[in-house]
Every structure is written in C-alpha cells, then in structure tokens.
PDB file of C-alpha atoms in Angstrom:
ATOM      1  CA  UNK A   1      86.516 114.770 105.664  1.00  0.00           C
ATOM      2  CA  UNK A   2      85.590 112.174 103.101  1.00  0.00           C
ATOM      3  CA  UNK A   3      82.101 112.586 101.586  1.00  0.00           C
ATOM      4  CA  UNK A   4      79.888 109.715 101.668  1.00  0.00           C
ATOM      5  CA  UNK A   5      76.553 109.313  99.814  1.00  0.00           C
ATOM      6  CA  UNK A   6      74.136 106.646  98.573  1.00  0.00           C
ATOM      7  CA  UNK A   7      75.191 104.388  95.735  1.00  0.00           C
ATOM      8  CA  UNK A   8      73.405 105.338  92.470  1.00  0.00           C
ATOM      9  CA  UNK A   9      73.076 103.733  89.239  1.00  0.00           C
ATOM     10  CA  UNK A  10      75.648 106.125  87.672  1.00  0.00           C
ATOM     11  CA  UNK A  11      78.279 104.643  89.980  1.00  0.00           C
ATOM     12  CA  UNK A  12      78.125 101.214  88.272  1.00  0.00           C
ATOM     13  CA  UNK A  13      81.485 101.139  86.422  1.00  0.00           C
ATOM     14  CA  UNK A  14      83.343 102.447  89.535  1.00  0.00           C
ATOM     15  CA  UNK A  15      81.423 100.309  91.926  1.00  0.00           C
ATOM     16  CA  UNK A  16      82.029  97.261  89.556  1.00  0.00           C
ATOM     17  CA  UNK A  17      85.862  97.786  89.748  1.00  0.00           C
ATOM     18  CA  UNK A  18      85.732  98.047  93.558  1.00  0.00           C
ATOM     19  CA  UNK A  19      83.465  94.984  93.835  1.00  0.00           C
ATOM     20  CA  UNK A  20      86.014  93.046  91.791  1.00  0.00           C
ATOM     21  CA  UNK A  21      88.860  94.083  94.099  1.00  0.00           C
ATOM     22  CA  UNK A  22      86.648  93.085  97.157  1.00  0.00           C
ATOM     23  CA  UNK A  23      85.768  89.712  95.772  1.00  0.00           C
ATOM     24  CA  UNK A  24      89.507  89.154  95.047  1.00  0.00           C
ATOM     25  CA  UNK A  25      90.636  90.048  98.412  1.00  0.00           C
ATOM     26  CA  UNK A  26      88.239  87.408  99.789  1.00  0.00           C
ATOM     27  CA  UNK A  27      89.241  84.952  97.083  1.00  0.00           C
ATOM     28  CA  UNK A  28      85.572  84.656  95.960  1.00  0.00           C
ATOM     29  CA  UNK A  29      84.019  84.395  92.354  1.00  0.00           C
ATOM     30  CA  UNK A  30      80.436  85.278  91.749  1.00  0.00           C
ATOM     31  CA  UNK A  31      78.448  84.806  88.668  1.00  0.00           C
ATOM     32  CA  UNK A  32      77.881  88.054  86.572  1.00  0.00           C
ATOM     33  CA  UNK A  33      74.104  87.701  87.058  1.00  0.00           C
ATOM     34  CA  UNK A  34      74.585  87.797  90.816  1.00  0.00           C
ATOM     35  CA  UNK A  35      76.899  90.928  90.733  1.00  0.00           C
ATOM     36  CA  UNK A  36      74.178  92.424  88.396  1.00  0.00           C
ATOM     37  CA  UNK A  37      71.405  91.725  90.828  1.00  0.00           C
ATOM     38  CA  UNK A  38      73.416  92.941  93.796  1.00  0.00           C
ATOM     39  CA  UNK A  39      74.181  96.308  92.103  1.00  0.00           C
ATOM     40  CA  UNK A  40      70.547  96.659  91.308  1.00  0.00           C
ATOM     41  CA  UNK A  41      69.432  96.142  94.878  1.00  0.00           C
ATOM     42  CA  UNK A  42      72.101  98.455  96.321  1.00  0.00           C
ATOM     43  CA  UNK A  43      71.463 101.290  93.877  1.00  0.00           C
ATOM     44  CA  UNK A  44      67.731 101.010  94.069  1.00  0.00           C
ATOM     45  CA  UNK A  45      67.688 103.439  97.075  1.00  0.00           C
ATOM     46  CA  UNK A  46      64.847 101.646  98.906  1.00  0.00           C
ATOM     47  CA  UNK A  47      64.287  98.342 100.572  1.00  0.00           C
ATOM     48  CA  UNK A  48      66.295  96.561 103.189  1.00  0.00           C
ATOM     49  CA  UNK A  49      69.562  96.557 101.076  1.00  0.00           C
ATOM     50  CA  UNK A  50      71.291  99.633 100.446  1.00  0.00           C
ATOM     51  CA  UNK A  51      74.646 100.907  99.211  1.00  0.00           C
ATOM     52  CA  UNK A  52      76.897 103.765 100.317  1.00  0.00           C
ATOM     53  CA  UNK A  53      79.968 105.038  98.650  1.00  0.00           C
ATOM     54  CA  UNK A  54      82.831 107.326  99.706  1.00  0.00           C
ATOM     55  CA  UNK A  55      83.830 109.747  97.218  1.00  0.00           C
ATOM     56  CA  UNK A  56      87.540 110.515  96.047  1.00  0.00           C
ATOM     57  CA  UNK A  57      88.809 113.853  95.122  1.00  0.00           C
ATOM     58  CA  UNK A  58      87.079 113.664  91.708  1.00  0.00           C
ATOM     59  CA  UNK A  59      83.709 112.599  93.199  1.00  0.00           C
ATOM     60  CA  UNK A  60      83.946 109.031  92.075  1.00  0.00           C
ATOM     61  CA  UNK A  61      83.604 106.130  94.400  1.00  0.00           C
ATOM     62  CA  UNK A  62      86.732 105.021  96.144  1.00  0.00           C
ATOM     63  CA  UNK A  63      85.017 102.722  98.725  1.00  0.00           C
ATOM     64  CA  UNK A  64      81.719 101.216  99.498  1.00  0.00           C
ATOM     65  CA  UNK A  65      79.484  99.808 102.392  1.00  0.00           C
ATOM     66  CA  UNK A  66      76.620  97.484 101.785  1.00  0.00           C
ATOM     67  CA  UNK A  67      73.960  97.494 104.635  1.00  0.00           C
ATOM     68  CA  UNK A  68      71.257  95.018 105.058  1.00  0.00           C
ATOM     69  CA  UNK A  69      68.369  95.928 107.564  1.00  0.00           C
ATOM     70  CA  UNK A  70      66.639  92.872 109.012  1.00  0.00           C
ATOM     71  CA  UNK A  71      64.302  91.988 111.864  1.00  0.00           C
ATOM     72  CA  UNK A  72      65.633  90.453 114.906  1.00  0.00           C
ATOM     73  CA  UNK A  73      64.153  88.160 117.483  1.00  0.00           C
ATOM     74  CA  UNK A  74      65.855  90.046 120.208  1.00  0.00           C
ATOM     75  CA  UNK A  75      64.641  93.536 119.508  1.00  0.00           C
ATOM     76  CA  UNK A  76      61.462  95.226 118.084  1.00  0.00           C
ATOM     77  CA  UNK A  77      63.610  97.329 115.832  1.00  0.00           C
ATOM     78  CA  UNK A  78      65.541  96.062 112.797  1.00  0.00           C
ATOM     79  CA  UNK A  79      69.345  95.528 112.944  1.00  0.00           C
ATOM     80  CA  UNK A  80      71.782  96.866 110.507  1.00  0.00           C
ATOM     81  CA  UNK A  81      74.240  94.281 109.211  1.00  0.00           C
ATOM     82  CA  UNK A  82      77.096  95.837 107.425  1.00  0.00           C
ATOM     83  CA  UNK A  83      77.639  93.003 105.119  1.00  0.00           C
ATOM     84  CA  UNK A  84      80.386  94.489 102.828  1.00  0.00           C
ATOM     85  CA  UNK A  85      83.046  97.215 103.440  1.00  0.00           C
ATOM     86  CA  UNK A  86      85.840  97.820 101.037  1.00  0.00           C
ATOM     87  CA  UNK A  87      88.297 100.687 100.093  1.00  0.00           C
ATOM     88  CA  UNK A  88      90.290 100.995  97.130  1.00  0.00           C
ATOM     89  CA  UNK A  89      93.931 100.154  98.189  1.00  0.00           C
ATOM     90  CA  UNK A  90      95.180 103.608  96.925  1.00  0.00           C
ATOM     91  CA  UNK A  91      92.718 105.497  99.186  1.00  0.00           C
ATOM     92  CA  UNK A  92      93.426 103.396 102.446  1.00  0.00           C
ATOM     93  CA  UNK A  93      94.686 105.087 105.552  1.00  0.00           C
ATOM     94  CA  UNK A  94      93.031 108.319 104.476  1.00  0.00           C
ATOM     95  CA  UNK A  95      89.944 108.238 106.670  1.00  0.00           C
ATOM     96  CA  UNK A  96      87.707 106.434 103.989  1.00  0.00           C
ATOM     97  CA  UNK A  97      86.773 103.337 106.049  1.00  0.00           C
ATOM     98  CA  UNK A  98      86.115 105.493 109.108  1.00  0.00           C
ATOM     99  CA  UNK A  99      83.819 107.791 107.002  1.00  0.00           C
ATOM    100  CA  UNK A 100      81.881 104.728 105.685  1.00  0.00           C
ATOM    101  CA  UNK A 101      81.402 103.277 109.187  1.00  0.00           C
ATOM    102  CA  UNK A 102      80.341 106.689 110.568  1.00  0.00           C
ATOM    103  CA  UNK A 103      77.778 106.924 107.686  1.00  0.00           C
ATOM    104  CA  UNK A 104      76.551 103.428 108.309  1.00  0.00           C
ATOM    105  CA  UNK A 105      75.909 104.308 111.877  1.00  0.00           C
ATOM    106  CA  UNK A 106      74.088 107.558 110.756  1.00  0.00           C
ATOM    107  CA  UNK A 107      71.888 105.405 108.444  1.00  0.00           C
ATOM    108  CA  UNK A 108      71.198 102.830 111.103  1.00  0.00           C
ATOM    109  CA  UNK A 109      70.271 105.552 113.472  1.00  0.00           C
ATOM    110  CA  UNK A 110      68.093 107.255 110.789  1.00  0.00           C
ATOM    111  CA  UNK A 111      66.243 103.970 110.336  1.00  0.00           C
ATOM    112  CA  UNK A 112      66.012 103.419 114.076  1.00  0.00           C
ATOM    113  CA  UNK A 113      68.223 100.205 114.035  1.00  0.00           C
ATOM    114  CA  UNK A 114      68.674  98.534 117.434  1.00  0.00           C
ATOM    115  CA  UNK A 115      72.021  97.402 116.615  1.00  0.00           C
ATOM    116  CA  UNK A 116      74.719  97.614 113.869  1.00  0.00           C
ATOM    117  CA  UNK A 117      77.073  94.723 113.448  1.00  0.00           C
ATOM    118  CA  UNK A 118      79.524  93.160 111.011  1.00  0.00           C
ATOM    119  CA  UNK A 119      82.052  90.324 110.613  1.00  0.00           C
ATOM    120  CA  UNK A 120      85.406  89.990 109.239  1.00  0.00           C
ATOM    121  CA  UNK A 121      88.147  87.434 108.826  1.00  0.00           C
ATOM    122  CA  UNK A 122      90.686  86.861 111.692  1.00  0.00           C
ATOM    123  CA  UNK A 123      93.471  87.623 109.461  1.00  0.00           C
ATOM    124  CA  UNK A 124      92.215  90.989 108.366  1.00  0.00           C
ATOM    125  CA  UNK A 125      94.618  92.754 110.673  1.00  0.00           C
ATOM    126  CA  UNK A 126      94.307  96.123 109.177  1.00  0.00           C
ATOM    127  CA  UNK A 127      90.542  96.101 109.249  1.00  0.00           C
ATOM    128  CA  UNK A 128      90.346  94.879 112.800  1.00  0.00           C
ATOM    129  CA  UNK A 129      92.627  97.552 114.122  1.00  0.00           C
ATOM    130  CA  UNK A 130      89.983 100.107 112.997  1.00  0.00           C
ATOM    131  CA  UNK A 131      86.976  98.073 114.023  1.00  0.00           C
ATOM    132  CA  UNK A 132      88.447  97.666 117.563  1.00  0.00           C
ATOM    133  CA  UNK A 133      88.384 101.554 117.626  1.00  0.00           C
ATOM    134  CA  UNK A 134      84.806 102.104 116.372  1.00  0.00           C
ATOM    135  CA  UNK A 135      82.908  99.056 117.810  1.00  0.00           C
ATOM    136  CA  UNK A 136      83.011  96.377 120.469  1.00  0.00           C
ATOM    137  CA  UNK A 137      83.965  92.795 119.595  1.00  0.00           C
ATOM    138  CA  UNK A 138      81.157  90.587 120.732  1.00  0.00           C
ATOM    139  CA  UNK A 139      83.046  87.230 121.001  1.00  0.00           C
ATOM    140  CA  UNK A 140      80.663  85.270 118.845  1.00  0.00           C
ATOM    141  CA  UNK A 141      81.885  82.758 116.325  1.00  0.00           C
ATOM    142  CA  UNK A 142      80.284  82.509 112.881  1.00  0.00           C
ATOM    143  CA  UNK A 143      79.151  79.130 111.574  1.00  0.00           C
ATOM    144  CA  UNK A 144      77.804  78.559 108.168  1.00  0.00           C
ATOM    145  CA  UNK A 145      76.470  76.145 105.663  1.00  0.00           C
ATOM    146  CA  UNK A 146      76.519  76.898 101.955  1.00  0.00           C
ATOM    147  CA  UNK A 147      73.776  75.450  99.744  1.00  0.00           C
TER     148      UNK A 147
END
C-alpha cells in the first residue's frame, strides 16, 4: 500500500519536479512566482488549500493531490475540490493515484465535506478509467473565462 501524507516544506524540490511534469502534461506555463505561491499555500498545512503526497520506496514524493475546500450554495458543509492530481510516469499503474484519491476522500471526510469532486480532460483516458471506478461522473460540462 502506498503511504500518503501531507506535503511539507522539505518536499519542495521533489514537488517542483512533479509540478513541472504536471504543467507539461497539460501544456501550461506558469510564472515562477505563481508556482512559489502555490507551494507556500499547499505546504502551509492550514487553510482551505492543502497538498498531499504519495511516497515512493525512498520516502520521497512520487505523486501529489492538491485539495481546495470551499463553501457551497447547495450545502451547509464545504465541498472538497481535487484540483490537481499527478503521478510520476515511472510510478504509474502501481496504486499511487488510487492511494491519493483515497487519502483525498479521507481528508474530505475528516473535514466534514459534503462532496468531493474534480474534473479532467476528455482525452485523459488513463485517468478516466480510474475515476470511473472510484467516483460517479456527474454529466456537467465545464465552461470558463480566463482574465
């Protein structure tokens, strides 16, 4: 079973490498100051934004889950949005993603979240195969406007 724990400041270098792989997968570039601010929020260990990491055999991170807890107009309790999920390609198909999702559910339950949800690209076939096993697709489409 893969161990999952909270992201800490000492995970910075390993997380940064995983984050770079995640951004590359989604063909997205972020300014360094955004990445630095994201890591600071995720590793703070408090607040609505938190990070989880899956440990490899050496104890270093091989995957991450970034969670955002937020109010909802449809429930009294917060929702848990799994904003980012990524596993190092060398660690895929070993249960790491399942362990990160299970830990996400556990953290959502611990905080009393009414719902846990996420989104992915239609073409993410590998991810969607797992997601279909651990959650229900809700049928909503996502629209967005970037500033």
